[in-house]
DNA sequence: GTATTATTGCAACATTGTTGCTTTAGTGTG
DNA sequence: CACACTAAAGCAACAATGTTGCAATAATAC
């Protein structure tokens, strides 16, 4: 296992994701940063966290990656079988507390899942 | 309803998707074209077909859109509740014949679904 | 304090997709 | 067929997201 270091910027990313109501794009995380951080840095921080399973991400319908903390995931998770919802209007991606029953597939080795539902959220519909 | 015209290039796109074993990216469709076609043209052809429900697309983990014909979809579909599988190695996206049971959501208006499983396909695993 | 090297910053780039405008070419009508 | 209408296609320039290589910085162990 590679050695890791604790840095202020990594902590900020965790803080921001902890307080987030929705999954966040890199752009949104950058904007939420209290100090100036390079985008490459955020990309690499998230990449490291994703490898460690501390963070997971979904790809939105818009092709952008949206990140969230993995608080409620068990330690040696490889799957995140809950659903995500993306609003077409405000683009926000939300984790929904629904588990999806994943079928057994003979010929494929499944490593991750991304279940995305797209529509209009309650804030935008009214 | 807006008037549409039949063109050779639209037909080629349908031909290519008809013979495709997997969903295809715009890049792949362009390469499969027997004649030179502008990428903007392909984007707009797919956009029109998607509106008409003739074609559907999934967003891969890589953020790219992958297109497939909607042959087996019922006419007034809005949902495509089958699963897609993307291979991390060869990047190919495949439609799988598994339907997902979609939960009822009170506060959200669901318009589409994208269920993506990611891993290694049978061709790449061996 | 010093050495090691993980982390960050920077700049340049790659890829995917979009926009505005002009040109081309289906389609319906006389 | 000739013509008008306008959907579709082409082109160029752009925007957004994400990546890469390398130099600078700073966390950690000794």
CSV table of C-alpha atoms (C1' of nucleotides) in Angstrom, one decimal:
chain,number,residue,atom,x,y,z
A,1,UNK,CA,0.0,0.0,0.0
A,2,UNK,CA,1.3,3.4,-1.0
A,3,UNK,CA,1.9,5.9,1.7
A,4,UNK,CA,-0.4,8.8,2.0
A,5,UNK,CA,-0.2,12.2,3.7
A,6,UNK,CA,-2.7,14.4,5.3
A,7,UNK,CA,-3.2,17.8,3.8
A,8,UNK,CA,-5.4,20.8,4.3
A,9,UNK,CA,-6.8,20.6,0.8
A,10,UNK,CA,-7.8,17.0,1.2
A,11,UNK,CA,-9.6,17.8,4.4
A,12,UNK,CA,-11.5,20.6,2.7
A,13,UNK,CA,-12.7,18.2,0.1
A,14,UNK,CA,-14.0,15.9,2.8
A,15,UNK,CA,-15.6,18.7,4.6
A,16,UNK,CA,-17.3,20.0,1.5
A,17,UNK,CA,-18.6,16.5,0.6
A,18,UNK,CA,-19.7,15.9,4.2
A,19,UNK,CA,-21.9,19.0,4.2
A,20,UNK,CA,-23.2,18.4,0.7
A,21,UNK,CA,-26.8,17.6,0.2
A,22,UNK,CA,-26.2,16.3,-3.2
A,23,UNK,CA,-23.3,14.6,-5.1
A,24,UNK,CA,-21.0,17.3,-6.4
A,25,UNK,CA,-19.1,17.9,-9.6
A,26,UNK,CA,-15.5,19.0,-9.5
A,27,UNK,CA,-16.5,22.4,-10.6
A,28,UNK,CA,-18.9,22.7,-7.6
A,29,UNK,CA,-16.2,21.4,-5.2
A,30,UNK,CA,-13.8,24.0,-6.5
A,31,UNK,CA,-16.3,26.8,-6.0
A,32,UNK,CA,-17.0,25.6,-2.5
A,33,UNK,CA,-13.3,25.7,-1.5
A,34,UNK,CA,-12.4,28.4,1.0
A,35,UNK,CA,-9.0,28.7,-0.5
A,36,UNK,CA,-7.7,28.7,-4.0
A,37,UNK,CA,-7.0,25.2,-5.3
A,38,UNK,CA,-6.0,24.0,-8.7
A,39,UNK,CA,-8.5,21.9,-10.5
A,40,UNK,CA,-5.9,19.2,-11.2
A,41,UNK,CA,-5.4,18.9,-7.5
A,42,UNK,CA,-9.1,18.3,-6.8
A,43,UNK,CA,-9.2,15.7,-9.6
A,44,UNK,CA,-6.3,13.9,-8.1
A,45,UNK,CA,-7.6,14.1,-4.5
A,46,UNK,CA,-10.9,12.6,-5.7
A,47,UNK,CA,-9.1,9.9,-7.6
A,48,UNK,CA,-7.2,8.9,-4.6
A,49,UNK,CA,-10.2,8.9,-2.4
A,50,UNK,CA,-12.2,6.9,-4.9
A,51,UNK,CA,-9.4,4.2,-5.0
A,52,UNK,CA,-9.5,4.0,-1.2
A,53,UNK,CA,-13.3,3.7,-1.3
A,54,UNK,CA,-13.8,6.9,0.7
A,55,UNK,CA,-15.6,8.5,-2.1
A,56,UNK,CA,-17.8,7.2,-5.0
A,57,UNK,CA,-19.0,8.8,-8.1
A,58,UNK,CA,-21.7,8.6,-10.7
A,59,UNK,CA,-21.6,9.8,-14.2
A,60,UNK,CA,-24.5,12.1,-14.9
A,61,UNK,CA,-26.5,12.1,-18.1
A,62,UNK,CA,-24.5,15.2,-19.0
A,63,UNK,CA,-21.3,13.2,-19.0
A,64,UNK,CA,-20.0,14.9,-15.9
A,65,UNK,CA,-18.7,13.0,-12.8
A,66,UNK,CA,-20.5,13.6,-9.6
A,67,UNK,CA,-18.9,12.7,-6.3
A,68,UNK,CA,-20.2,11.8,-2.9
A,69,UNK,CA,-18.8,10.4,0.4
A,70,UNK,CA,-19.0,6.7,1.1
A,71,UNK,CA,-20.1,7.0,4.7
A,72,UNK,CA,-22.8,4.5,4.6
A,73,UNK,CA,-20.9,2.0,2.6
A,74,UNK,CA,-19.4,-1.1,4.2
A,75,UNK,CA,-15.7,-1.3,4.3
A,76,UNK,CA,-14.9,-3.7,1.5
A,77,UNK,CA,-17.6,-2.5,-0.8
A,78,UNK,CA,-17.1,-2.7,-4.5
A,79,UNK,CA,-20.7,-2.0,-5.3
A,80,UNK,CA,-22.9,1.0,-4.7
A,81,UNK,CA,-26.2,-0.4,-5.6
A,82,UNK,CA,-28.2,2.5,-4.6
A,83,UNK,CA,-30.0,4.7,-7.1
A,84,UNK,CA,-29.0,8.2,-8.1
A,85,UNK,CA,-31.3,10.8,-9.4
A,86,UNK,CA,-30.4,13.7,-11.7
A,87,UNK,CA,-32.6,16.7,-12.3
A,88,UNK,CA,-32.7,17.8,-15.9
A,89,UNK,CA,-33.5,21.3,-14.8
A,90,UNK,CA,-31.0,22.1,-12.0
A,91,UNK,CA,-28.6,19.2,-12.9
A,92,UNK,CA,-28.2,18.2,-9.3
A,93,UNK,CA,-27.5,14.6,-8.6
A,94,UNK,CA,-28.9,13.0,-5.4
A,95,UNK,CA,-28.3,9.7,-3.8
A,96,UNK,CA,-31.5,7.9,-3.1
A,97,UNK,CA,-32.0,5.3,-0.4
A,98,UNK,CA,-33.1,2.5,-2.7
A,99,UNK,CA,-31.0,-0.6,-3.3
A,100,UNK,CA,-31.1,-2.3,-6.7
A,101,UNK,CA,-31.2,-6.0,-7.0
A,102,UNK,CA,-28.4,-6.8,-9.2
A,103,UNK,CA,-28.7,-9.9,-11.4
A,104,UNK,CA,-26.0,-12.5,-11.6
A,105,UNK,CA,-24.2,-12.4,-14.9
A,106,UNK,CA,-22.3,-15.4,-16.1
A,107,UNK,CA,-20.0,-13.8,-18.7
A,108,UNK,CA,-19.2,-10.5,-17.0
A,109,UNK,CA,-17.2,-9.6,-14.0
A,110,UNK,CA,-19.0,-6.7,-12.4
A,111,UNK,CA,-16.9,-4.2,-10.5
A,112,UNK,CA,-19.2,-1.2,-10.0
A,113,UNK,CA,-22.7,-0.2,-10.7
A,114,UNK,CA,-24.2,3.2,-11.6
A,115,UNK,CA,-28.0,3.4,-11.5
A,116,UNK,CA,-29.2,6.8,-12.6
A,117,UNK,CA,-32.7,8.1,-12.9
A,118,UNK,CA,-33.3,11.3,-14.8
A,119,UNK,CA,-36.2,13.7,-14.5
A,120,UNK,CA,-37.4,16.7,-12.5
A,121,UNK,CA,-36.8,17.0,-8.8
A,122,UNK,CA,-39.3,18.3,-6.3
A,123,UNK,CA,-37.7,21.7,-6.0
A,124,UNK,CA,-37.9,22.3,-9.8
A,125,UNK,CA,-41.3,20.8,-10.4
A,126,UNK,CA,-43.2,23.2,-8.2
B,1,UNK,CA,-45.2,17.7,-35.5
B,2,UNK,CA,-42.2,19.0,-37.4
B,3,UNK,CA,-41.6,17.7,-40.9
B,4,UNK,CA,-38.7,15.4,-41.5
B,5,UNK,CA,-36.9,14.3,-44.6
B,6,UNK,CA,-35.2,11.1,-45.5
B,7,UNK,CA,-31.6,11.4,-46.3
B,8,UNK,CA,-28.8,9.0,-47.1
B,9,UNK,CA,-26.8,9.9,-44.0
B,10,UNK,CA,-29.7,9.2,-41.7
B,11,UNK,CA,-30.1,5.8,-43.3
B,12,UNK,CA,-26.5,5.0,-42.8
B,13,UNK,CA,-26.7,5.8,-39.1
B,14,UNK,CA,-29.7,3.4,-38.8
B,15,UNK,CA,-27.8,0.8,-40.8
B,16,UNK,CA,-24.8,1.0,-38.6
B,17,UNK,CA,-26.8,0.9,-35.4
B,18,UNK,CA,-28.8,-2.0,-36.8
B,19,UNK,CA,-25.7,-4.1,-37.4
B,20,UNK,CA,-24.0,-3.0,-34.2
B,21,UNK,CA,-23.4,-5.7,-31.5
B,22,UNK,CA,-22.9,-2.9,-28.9
B,23,UNK,CA,-24.1,0.6,-28.3
B,24,UNK,CA,-21.9,3.0,-30.2
B,25,UNK,CA,-20.3,6.3,-29.5
B,26,UNK,CA,-20.5,9.1,-32.1
B,27,UNK,CA,-16.8,8.5,-32.8
B,28,UNK,CA,-17.5,4.9,-33.6
B,29,UNK,CA,-20.5,5.7,-35.8
B,30,UNK,CA,-18.4,8.3,-37.7
B,31,UNK,CA,-15.7,5.7,-38.3
B,32,UNK,CA,-18.2,3.1,-39.5
B,33,UNK,CA,-19.6,5.6,-42.1
B,34,UNK,CA,-19.0,4.5,-45.7
B,35,UNK,CA,-18.9,8.1,-46.8
B,36,UNK,CA,-17.5,11.3,-45.2
B,37,UNK,CA,-19.9,12.9,-42.8
B,38,UNK,CA,-19.4,15.8,-40.5
B,39,UNK,CA,-19.6,15.0,-36.8
B,40,UNK,CA,-22.1,17.8,-36.2
B,41,UNK,CA,-24.4,16.0,-38.6
B,42,UNK,CA,-24.1,12.8,-36.7
B,43,UNK,CA,-24.8,14.5,-33.4
B,44,UNK,CA,-27.9,16.1,-34.9
B,45,UNK,CA,-29.2,13.0,-36.6
B,46,UNK,CA,-28.9,11.1,-33.2
B,47,UNK,CA,-30.5,14.0,-31.4
B,48,UNK,CA,-33.5,13.9,-33.8
B,49,UNK,CA,-33.8,10.1,-33.6
B,50,UNK,CA,-33.6,10.2,-29.8
B,51,UNK,CA,-36.4,12.7,-29.7
B,52,UNK,CA,-38.5,10.5,-31.9
B,53,UNK,CA,-37.7,7.5,-29.6
B,54,UNK,CA,-36.0,5.7,-32.5
B,55,UNK,CA,-32.7,5.6,-30.6
B,56,UNK,CA,-31.7,5.7,-27.0
B,57,UNK,CA,-28.5,6.4,-25.3
B,58,UNK,CA,-26.6,5.7,-22.1
B,59,UNK,CA,-23.8,7.7,-20.6
B,60,UNK,CA,-20.8,5.5,-20.0
B,61,UNK,CA,-18.6,5.7,-17.0
B,62,UNK,CA,-16.2,7.6,-19.2
B,63,UNK,CA,-18.8,10.4,-19.7
B,64,UNK,CA,-19.3,9.5,-23.3
B,65,UNK,CA,-22.8,8.9,-24.8
B,66,UNK,CA,-23.4,5.5,-26.3
B,67,UNK,CA,-26.3,5.0,-28.7
B,68,UNK,CA,-28.5,2.1,-29.7
B,69,UNK,CA,-31.6,1.4,-31.7
B,70,UNK,CA,-34.9,1.2,-29.9
B,71,UNK,CA,-36.2,-1.8,-31.8
B,72,UNK,CA,-37.5,-3.7,-28.9
B,73,UNK,CA,-39.0,-0.7,-27.1
B,74,UNK,CA,-42.7,-0.1,-27.0
B,75,UNK,CA,-44.0,2.9,-28.9
B,76,UNK,CA,-44.7,5.4,-26.2
B,77,UNK,CA,-41.7,4.4,-24.1
B,78,UNK,CA,-40.1,6.9,-21.8
B,79,UNK,CA,-38.2,4.4,-19.9
B,80,UNK,CA,-35.5,2.0,-20.9
B,81,UNK,CA,-35.3,0.0,-17.8
B,82,UNK,CA,-32.8,-2.5,-19.1
B,83,UNK,CA,-29.3,-2.7,-17.9
B,84,UNK,CA,-26.2,-1.6,-19.8
B,85,UNK,CA,-22.8,-3.0,-19.2
B,86,UNK,CA,-19.5,-1.2,-19.9
B,87,UNK,CA,-16.2,-3.0,-20.1
B,88,UNK,CA,-13.4,-1.0,-18.4
B,89,UNK,CA,-10.9,-2.7,-20.8
B,90,UNK,CA,-12.4,-2.3,-24.2
B,91,UNK,CA,-14.9,0.4,-23.2
B,92,UNK,CA,-17.7,-1.3,-25.2
B,93,UNK,CA,-21.2,-0.8,-23.9
B,94,UNK,CA,-23.7,-3.6,-24.2
B,95,UNK,CA,-27.5,-3.7,-23.7
B,96,UNK,CA,-28.3,-6.6,-21.3
B,97,UNK,CA,-31.7,-8.3,-21.4
B,98,UNK,CA,-32.5,-7.6,-17.7
B,99,UNK,CA,-35.3,-5.3,-16.6
B,100,UNK,CA,-34.9,-3.3,-13.5
B,101,UNK,CA,-37.7,-2.8,-11.1
B,102,UNK,CA,-38.0,0.9,-10.6
B,103,UNK,CA,-39.3,2.2,-7.3
B,104,UNK,CA,-42.0,4.7,-7.0
B,105,UNK,CA,-40.7,8.1,-6.0
B,106,UNK,CA,-43.1,10.6,-4.5
B,107,UNK,CA,-41.1,13.8,-5.0
B,108,UNK,CA,-39.5,13.2,-8.3
B,109,UNK,CA,-40.8,13.0,-11.8
B,110,UNK,CA,-38.9,10.3,-13.5
B,111,UNK,CA,-38.4,10.7,-17.3
B,112,UNK,CA,-35.6,8.3,-18.1
B,113,UNK,CA,-33.4,5.7,-16.5
B,114,UNK,CA,-29.8,4.7,-17.1
B,115,UNK,CA,-28.7,1.6,-15.4
B,116,UNK,CA,-25.0,0.9,-16.0
B,117,UNK,CA,-22.9,-1.9,-14.7
B,118,UNK,CA,-19.1,-1.6,-15.1
B,119,UNK,CA,-16.5,-4.3,-15.1
B,120,UNK,CA,-14.8,-6.7,-17.5
B,121,UNK,CA,-16.6,-8.4,-20.4
B,122,UNK,CA,-16.2,-12.0,-21.4
B,123,UNK,CA,-14.0,-11.2,-24.3
B,124,UNK,CA,-11.5,-9.2,-22.2
B,125,UNK,CA,-11.5,-11.5,-19.2
B,126,UNK,CA,-10.1,-14.5,-21.0
C,1,DG,C1',17.4,20.0,10.7
C,2,DT,C1',17.6,17.1,6.7
C,3,DA,C1',16.2,13.7,3.2
C,4,DT,C1',12.5,11.6,1.0
C,5,DT,C1',8.7,11.7,-1.8
C,6,DA,C1',3.6,12.5,-1.7
C,7,DT,C1',1.1,16.3,-3.0
C,8,DT,C1',0.3,20.5,-5.4
C,9,DG,C1',0.5,23.9,-9.2
C,10,DC,C1',1.0,25.2,-13.8
C,11,DA,C1',0.6,25.1,-18.6
C,12,DA,C1',-0.4,22.8,-22.4
C,13,DC,C1',-3.1,19.5,-24.4
C,14,DA,C1',-7.0,15.9,-25.7
C,15,DT,C1',-11.6,14.8,-26.2
C,16,DT,C1',-16.4,15.4,-26.4
C,17,DG,C1',-19.9,18.0,-27.6
C,18,DT,C1',-22.2,22.7,-29.0
C,19,DT,C1',-23.4,27.0,-31.6
C,20,DG,C1',-24.1,30.2,-35.4
C,21,DC,C1',-24.2,30.7,-39.8
C,22,DT,C1',-24.0,29.3,-44.7
C,23,DT,C1',-24.7,25.9,-48.2
C,24,DT,C1',-26.9,21.9,-50.0
C,25,DA,C1',-30.5,19.1,-51.2
C,26,DG,C1',-35.3,16.7,-50.0
C,27,DT,C1',-40.1,17.5,-50.8
C,28,DG,C1',-44.5,19.5,-52.3
C,29,DT,C1',-46.8,22.4,-55.7
C,30,DG,C1',-47.9,24.4,-60.1
D,1,DC,C1',-40.0,19.7,-65.0
D,2,DA,C1',-39.1,24.1,-62.7
D,3,DC,C1',-39.5,26.4,-58.7
D,4,DA,C1',-40.1,27.7,-53.7
D,5,DC,C1',-39.6,26.3,-49.2
D,6,DT,C1',-37.0,24.8,-45.5
D,7,DA,C1',-35.0,20.5,-43.3
D,8,DA,C1',-30.6,18.7,-43.2
D,9,DA,C1',-25.7,19.0,-43.7
D,10,DG,C1',-21.2,21.4,-43.6
D,11,DC,C1',-17.9,24.3,-41.6
D,12,DA,C1',-15.3,26.8,-38.3
D,13,DA,C1',-14.9,28.4,-34.0
D,14,DC,C1',-15.9,27.6,-29.5
D,15,DA,C1',-17.0,25.6,-24.6
D,16,DA,C1',-16.5,22.3,-21.0
D,17,DT,C1',-14.5,18.5,-18.8
D,18,DG,C1',-10.8,16.1,-17.9
D,19,DT,C1',-5.6,14.6,-18.5
D,20,DT,C1',-0.4,14.8,-18.8
D,21,DG,C1',4.3,16.0,-17.9
D,22,DC,C1',7.2,18.3,-15.3
D,23,DA,C1',8.7,21.7,-11.7
D,24,DA,C1',7.8,23.5,-7.1
D,25,DT,C1',6.1,22.7,-2.4
D,26,DA,C1',5.4,20.6,1.9
D,27,DA,C1',4.2,16.4,5.0
D,28,DT,C1',6.5,12.8,7.3
D,29,DA,C1',10.3,9.9,9.1
D,30,DC,C1',14.8,9.8,10.7
